[in-house]
Short mmCIF file of C-alpha atoms in Angstrom, two decimals:
data_model
loop_
_atom_site.label_atom_id
_atom_site.label_comp_id
_atom_site.label_asym_id
_atom_site.label_seq_id
_atom_site.Cartn_x
_atom_site.Cartn_y
_atom_site.Cartn_z
CA MET A 848 -78.05 -13.16 -28.28
CA ARG A 849 -75.61 -15.92 -27.37
CA ALA A 850 -71.84 -15.54 -27.44
CA GLY A 851 -71.71 -17.94 -30.39
CA ASP A 852 -74.13 -15.80 -32.36
CA ASP A 853 -71.91 -12.74 -31.67
CA ALA A 854 -68.88 -14.63 -33.00
CA ASP A 855 -70.72 -15.78 -36.09
CA SER A 856 -71.90 -12.25 -36.73
CA LEU A 857 -68.41 -10.80 -36.46
CA ASP A 858 -67.00 -13.57 -38.68
CA ARG A 859 -69.57 -12.79 -41.33
CA ALA A 860 -68.90 -9.06 -41.00
CA THR A 861 -65.20 -9.68 -41.38
CA ARG A 862 -65.70 -11.75 -44.54
CA GLU A 863 -68.01 -9.08 -46.02
CA PHE A 864 -65.47 -6.36 -45.22
CA ILE A 865 -62.54 -8.31 -46.73
CA ALA A 866 -64.53 -8.90 -49.90
CA ALA A 867 -65.27 -5.17 -50.20
CA ARG A 868 -61.85 -3.93 -49.13
CA PRO A 869 -60.15 -3.69 -52.58
CA ARG A 870 -62.99 -1.50 -53.84
CA LEU A 871 -63.01 0.63 -50.70
CA PHE A 872 -59.28 1.30 -51.05
CA GLY A 873 -59.67 2.02 -54.76
CA ILE A 874 -62.38 4.60 -54.08
CA ALA A 875 -60.50 6.31 -51.26
CA TYR A 876 -57.20 6.34 -53.16
CA ARG A 877 -58.71 7.98 -56.20
CA VAL A 878 -60.49 10.64 -54.16
CA LEU A 879 -57.46 11.45 -52.04
CA GLY A 880 -54.49 10.68 -54.31
CA SER A 881 -52.68 9.09 -51.37
CA ALA A 882 -52.34 5.42 -50.54
CA VAL A 883 -51.44 6.13 -46.93
CA GLU A 884 -54.49 8.34 -46.43
CA ALA A 885 -56.68 5.80 -48.25
CA GLU A 886 -55.53 3.05 -45.88
CA ASP A 887 -56.49 5.27 -42.94
CA ILE A 888 -59.94 5.78 -44.44
CA VAL A 889 -60.40 2.04 -45.00
CA GLN A 890 -59.38 1.35 -41.38
CA GLU A 891 -61.91 3.87 -40.10
CA ALA A 892 -64.58 2.27 -42.34
CA TRP A 893 -63.75 -1.07 -40.74
CA LEU A 894 -64.20 0.38 -37.24
CA ARG A 895 -67.56 1.88 -38.18
CA TRP A 896 -68.61 -1.44 -39.76
CA GLN A 897 -67.75 -3.29 -36.53
CA ASN A 898 -69.83 -0.83 -34.47
CA ALA A 899 -72.79 -0.58 -36.83
CA ASP A 900 -76.13 -2.27 -36.25
CA ARG A 901 -75.51 -4.71 -39.09
CA ALA A 902 -78.84 -6.52 -38.65
CA ASP A 903 -80.56 -3.60 -40.37
CA ILE A 904 -78.08 -3.38 -43.25
CA GLN A 905 -79.35 -5.15 -46.37
CA GLU A 906 -76.39 -4.51 -48.63
CA PRO A 907 -73.04 -4.47 -46.80
CA ALA A 908 -70.98 -3.49 -49.85
CA ALA A 909 -73.21 -0.45 -50.50
CA PHE A 910 -73.06 0.59 -46.85
CA LEU A 911 -69.28 0.29 -46.73
CA ALA A 912 -68.82 2.22 -49.98
CA THR A 913 -71.08 5.00 -48.68
CA VAL A 914 -69.11 5.24 -45.43
CA THR A 915 -65.83 5.23 -47.30
CA VAL A 916 -66.84 7.93 -49.76
CA ARG A 917 -68.16 10.26 -47.05
CA LEU A 918 -65.04 9.75 -44.91
CA ALA A 919 -62.83 10.42 -47.93
CA ILE A 920 -64.75 13.61 -48.84
CA ASN A 921 -64.43 14.92 -45.27
CA PHE A 922 -60.73 14.11 -45.26
CA ALA A 923 -60.25 15.73 -48.68
CA GLN A 924 -61.81 18.95 -47.43
CA SER A 925 -59.31 19.19 -44.57
CA ALA A 926 -56.43 17.94 -46.77
CA ARG A 927 -56.99 20.82 -49.23
CA VAL A 928 -56.11 23.29 -46.47
CA ARG A 929 -52.98 21.37 -45.61
CA ARG A 930 -51.91 21.09 -49.25
CA GLU A 931 -52.17 24.83 -49.71
CA SER A 932 -49.12 25.10 -47.43
CA TYR A 933 -47.31 22.19 -49.10
CA ILE A 934 -43.77 23.12 -50.14
CA GLY A 935 -43.47 22.95 -53.90
CA PRO A 936 -45.73 21.05 -56.32
CA TRP A 937 -47.97 18.35 -54.86
CA LEU A 938 -48.16 15.08 -56.81
CA PRO A 939 -50.25 12.01 -56.05
CA GLU A 940 -48.65 9.21 -54.08
CA PRO A 941 -47.86 6.38 -56.59
CA VAL A 942 -49.16 2.86 -56.24
CA ASP A 943 -47.76 -0.36 -57.69
CA THR A 944 -50.43 -1.72 -60.05
CA SER A 945 -48.47 -4.71 -61.30
CA MET A 946 -50.54 -7.10 -59.19
CA ASP A 947 -53.93 -5.32 -59.48
CA PRO A 948 -54.01 -3.26 -62.71
CA GLN A 949 -57.32 -1.64 -61.77
CA VAL A 950 -56.82 -1.26 -57.97
CA GLY A 951 -60.19 -2.69 -57.03
CA ALA A 952 -62.19 -0.94 -59.77
CA GLU A 953 -64.28 -2.27 -62.63
CA ARG A 954 -62.30 -0.06 -64.95
CA ALA A 955 -58.84 1.44 -64.43
CA GLU A 956 -60.20 4.97 -64.76
CA ALA A 957 -58.95 7.88 -62.64
CA LEU A 958 -55.83 5.98 -61.79
CA ASP A 959 -53.21 7.54 -64.08
CA MET A 960 -50.87 9.89 -62.13
CA ALA A 961 -51.72 12.81 -64.42
CA VAL A 962 -55.48 12.26 -64.02
CA LEU A 963 -55.21 12.07 -60.27
CA PHE A 964 -53.14 15.28 -60.35
CA ILE A 965 -55.88 17.05 -62.33
CA LEU A 966 -58.69 15.59 -60.14
CA GLU A 967 -57.03 17.22 -57.12
CA LYS A 968 -58.08 20.57 -58.57
CA LEU A 969 -61.77 19.61 -58.36
CA GLY A 970 -63.95 19.86 -55.32
CA PRO A 971 -64.16 16.64 -53.26
CA ALA A 972 -67.81 15.94 -54.24
CA GLU A 973 -67.06 16.33 -57.99
CA ARG A 974 -64.05 14.05 -57.58
CA ALA A 975 -66.01 11.42 -55.71
CA ALA A 976 -68.88 11.48 -58.21
CA TYR A 977 -66.48 11.12 -61.13
CA VAL A 978 -64.60 8.25 -59.48
CA LEU A 979 -67.77 6.36 -58.63
CA ARG A 980 -69.16 6.71 -62.13
CA GLU A 981 -66.06 6.33 -64.29
CA ALA A 982 -64.03 3.76 -62.35
CA PHE A 983 -66.73 1.80 -60.54
CA ASP A 984 -69.73 2.25 -62.83
CA TYR A 985 -72.15 3.24 -60.10
CA PRO A 986 -75.59 4.32 -61.35
CA TYR A 987 -76.34 8.01 -60.90
CA LYS A 988 -79.12 7.23 -58.41
CA GLN A 989 -76.71 5.41 -56.15
CA ILE A 990 -74.10 8.18 -56.48
CA ALA A 991 -76.82 10.66 -55.46
CA ASP A 992 -77.67 8.56 -52.39
CA ILE A 993 -74.03 8.30 -51.37
CA LEU A 994 -73.42 12.04 -51.82
CA GLU A 995 -76.78 12.98 -50.31
CA THR A 996 -77.81 14.98 -53.31
CA SER A 997 -80.25 14.68 -56.21
CA GLU A 998 -79.79 12.42 -59.17
CA ALA A 999 -79.72 15.46 -61.46
CA ASN A 1000 -76.97 17.04 -59.38
CA SER A 1001 -74.93 13.86 -59.42
CA ARG A 1002 -75.04 13.95 -63.21
CA GLN A 1003 -73.91 17.55 -63.13
CA LEU A 1004 -71.00 16.76 -60.84
CA VAL A 1005 -69.78 14.00 -63.18
CA SER A 1006 -70.29 16.17 -66.25
CA ARG A 1007 -68.27 19.05 -64.79
CA ALA A 1008 -65.47 16.71 -63.81
CA ARG A 1009 -65.35 15.20 -67.31
CA LYS A 1010 -65.19 18.66 -68.90
CA HIS A 1011 -62.38 19.72 -66.61
CA LEU A 1012 -60.38 16.61 -67.36
CA SER A 1013 -60.91 16.82 -71.14
CA ALA A 1014 -59.71 20.45 -71.06
CA GLU A 1015 -56.49 19.59 -69.25
CA HIS A 1016 -55.67 15.98 -70.32
CA ARG A 1017 -55.14 14.84 -73.84
CA GLU A 1018 -55.87 11.32 -75.09
CA PRO A 1019 -53.02 9.04 -73.85
CA VAL A 1020 -50.99 6.82 -76.18
CA SER A 1021 -50.81 3.05 -75.96
CA PRO A 1022 -48.71 1.47 -73.16
CA ALA A 1023 -46.10 0.35 -75.74
CA ALA A 1024 -45.78 3.86 -77.20
CA HIS A 1025 -45.67 5.31 -73.71
CA ARG A 1026 -42.79 2.99 -72.78
CA ARG A 1027 -40.84 3.80 -76.01
CA LEU A 1028 -41.08 7.55 -75.46
CA LEU A 1029 -40.12 7.24 -71.79
CA GLU A 1030 -37.06 5.21 -72.81
CA VAL A 1031 -36.04 7.89 -75.31
CA PHE A 1032 -36.65 10.61 -72.72
CA LEU A 1033 -34.68 8.84 -70.04
CA ALA A 1034 -31.65 8.37 -72.31
CA ALA A 1035 -31.82 12.02 -73.35
CA ALA A 1036 -32.18 13.21 -69.75
CA GLN A 1037 -29.23 11.13 -68.58
CA THR A 1038 -26.96 12.46 -71.29
CA GLY A 1039 -28.33 15.98 -71.12
CA SER A 1040 -28.98 16.04 -74.88
CA LEU A 1041 -30.94 19.20 -75.62
CA SER A 1042 -31.81 18.19 -79.17
CA ALA A 1043 -33.07 14.75 -78.13
CA LEU A 1044 -35.12 16.21 -75.31
CA GLU A 1045 -36.75 18.79 -77.53
CA GLN A 1046 -37.80 16.05 -79.96
CA VAL A 1047 -39.87 14.17 -77.36
CA LEU A 1048 -41.35 17.06 -75.34
CA ALA A 1049 -44.63 18.76 -76.17
CA GLU A 1050 -44.27 22.47 -76.76
CA ASP A 1051 -46.08 23.39 -73.48
CA VAL A 1052 -44.66 20.50 -71.39
CA VAL A 1053 -44.50 21.00 -67.64
CA SER A 1054 -42.05 19.33 -65.23
CA TYR A 1055 -43.18 18.92 -61.65
CA SER A 1056 -40.85 17.87 -58.82
CA ASP A 1057 -42.56 16.82 -55.59
CA GLY A 1058 -39.98 16.84 -52.84
CA GLY A 1059 -42.30 17.99 -50.05
CA GLY A 1060 -39.54 20.36 -48.89
CA VAL A 1061 -37.35 17.45 -47.92
CA ARG A 1062 -35.13 17.09 -50.96
CA GLY A 1063 -33.55 19.61 -53.21
CA ALA A 1064 -36.35 19.48 -55.76
CA SER A 1065 -37.51 22.48 -57.79
CA LYS A 1066 -40.15 24.29 -55.75
CA ILE A 1067 -41.88 25.65 -58.84
CA PRO A 1068 -42.99 23.85 -62.04
CA VAL A 1069 -40.76 24.27 -65.06
CA VAL A 1070 -42.86 25.18 -68.15
CA GLY A 1071 -42.21 24.95 -71.89
CA ARG A 1072 -40.10 22.78 -74.15
CA LEU A 1073 -37.05 25.05 -74.15
CA HIS A 1074 -37.05 25.75 -70.41
CA VAL A 1075 -37.63 22.10 -69.46
CA SER A 1076 -34.89 20.87 -71.85
CA LYS A 1077 -32.36 23.38 -70.46
CA TYR A 1078 -33.36 22.52 -66.91
CA LEU A 1079 -32.91 18.81 -67.43
CA ALA A 1080 -29.62 19.27 -69.29
CA ALA A 1081 -28.25 21.53 -66.54
CA PHE A 1082 -28.79 19.08 -63.70
CA ALA A 1083 -27.94 15.92 -65.64
CA PRO A 1084 -24.20 15.93 -64.76
CA ARG A 1085 -24.94 16.17 -61.04
CA PHE A 1086 -28.03 14.00 -60.76
CA TRP A 1087 -27.56 10.94 -62.94
CA PRO A 1088 -23.92 9.66 -62.59
CA PRO A 1089 -24.32 8.22 -59.03
CA THR A 1090 -27.74 6.67 -59.70
CA ASP A 1091 -29.18 3.34 -60.81
CA VAL A 1092 -32.50 3.06 -62.62
CA ARG A 1093 -35.06 0.30 -62.43
CA TRP A 1094 -38.12 -0.06 -64.67
CA VAL A 1095 -41.30 -0.45 -62.64
CA GLU A 1096 -45.01 0.07 -62.99
CA ALA A 1097 -46.88 2.90 -61.25
CA ASN A 1098 -50.57 3.64 -61.61
CA GLY A 1099 -50.92 1.39 -64.63
CA ARG A 1100 -48.08 2.99 -66.60
CA PRO A 1101 -44.34 2.27 -67.06
CA ALA A 1102 -42.21 4.27 -64.67
CA VAL A 1103 -38.56 4.57 -63.62
CA LEU A 1104 -37.37 4.21 -60.05
CA VAL A 1105 -34.13 6.14 -59.50
CA SER A 1106 -31.85 5.07 -56.63
CA ALA A 1107 -28.51 6.21 -55.28
CA GLY A 1108 -26.46 3.99 -53.01
CA GLY A 1109 -29.40 1.59 -52.76
CA ASN A 1110 -31.75 4.28 -51.57
CA PRO A 1111 -34.64 5.51 -53.75
CA VAL A 1112 -34.39 9.18 -54.65
CA ALA A 1113 -37.12 9.63 -57.28
CA LEU A 1114 -39.91 7.92 -59.16
CA LEU A 1115 -40.09 9.29 -62.71
CA THR A 1116 -43.46 9.17 -64.49
CA VAL A 1117 -44.65 10.96 -67.61
CA ASP A 1118 -47.97 11.86 -69.19
CA VAL A 1119 -47.77 11.14 -72.94
CA SER A 1120 -50.10 12.11 -75.81
CA ALA A 1121 -49.68 12.03 -79.57
CA ARG A 1122 -47.92 15.41 -79.27
CA GLY A 1123 -45.20 13.97 -77.06
CA ILE A 1124 -44.56 14.18 -73.33
CA GLU A 1125 -47.09 16.58 -71.75
CA ARG A 1126 -46.09 16.30 -68.09
CA ILE A 1127 -43.00 15.05 -66.35
CA MET A 1128 -43.59 14.04 -62.73
CA TRP A 1129 -40.76 13.45 -60.28
CA VAL A 1130 -41.96 12.04 -57.00
CA MET A 1131 -39.04 12.70 -54.63
CA ASN A 1132 -40.76 13.09 -51.28
CA PRO A 1133 -39.45 10.18 -49.12
CA ASP A 1134 -42.80 9.89 -47.40
CA LYS A 1135 -44.44 9.06 -50.76
CA LEU A 1136 -41.56 6.99 -52.10
CA ALA A 1137 -41.15 4.68 -49.07
CA PRO A 1138 -44.62 3.00 -49.21
CA TYR A 1139 -44.34 2.56 -52.97
CA VAL A 1140 -40.88 0.96 -52.78
CA ALA A 1141 -42.06 -1.26 -49.88
CA SER A 1142 -44.97 -2.52 -52.03
CA LEU A 1143 -42.52 -3.45 -54.77
CA ALA A 1144 -40.62 -5.62 -52.30
CA SER A 1145 -43.69 -7.34 -50.90
#
């Protein structure tokens, strides 16, 4: 093969990879719940694509998706061990979806922070099968090929994931209703109003603070309307006065970026159903906040 042919082949491979890249990131992010880890997976997929015998590959997008899923599953298996020693609650790393509401998918499924949080409790293969089916509409036969299993088993994996999610995640409200309730919650939290907080919180609400051991975040979830209300009211006088808040979008939902002295200290997101606020999620780990804030500025 001549040098010019090599250059043409690499140019074509680069174009094919760039076309597939949004989907590859979307898959890896949903499986791992981390944008940084997803970027690492996509970069590894690119290296493997460069080194592959591309002449024998009929469908580049399918090949790249398969490589990405398998890399993500392997990474998720090792990440589970690391997360068992994580200090305090682990929450997904948020992404700014204002420019790409679906993050490379055909549907914006498995993108909500609460859904990603619940998916983390599933095995990596279940998670991958659910993501491929629900967000990217892959046929079960192709899911089976990617996961190296039977079509019947791929259906079982998706079914189990759906049942797990439906048991832990109630039907969300509209974006407008979500925003209204978050506005009411924010005002109540800032003033420490117990009565106002109790009006918007579901009875079995849970508050999670992910500080990764770096910040003074609660290392255990706070559970129940009364406990969460008292907890929020108690730290309101210390937490809120020196801060500024900015309305942003994270994972397809309204969110609040809290800063102090120009430095981000927390991203506040909530999971809302018809019953009220089901989950309060405070992402305070600087390693998770920094990439998100940088994406807002880009």
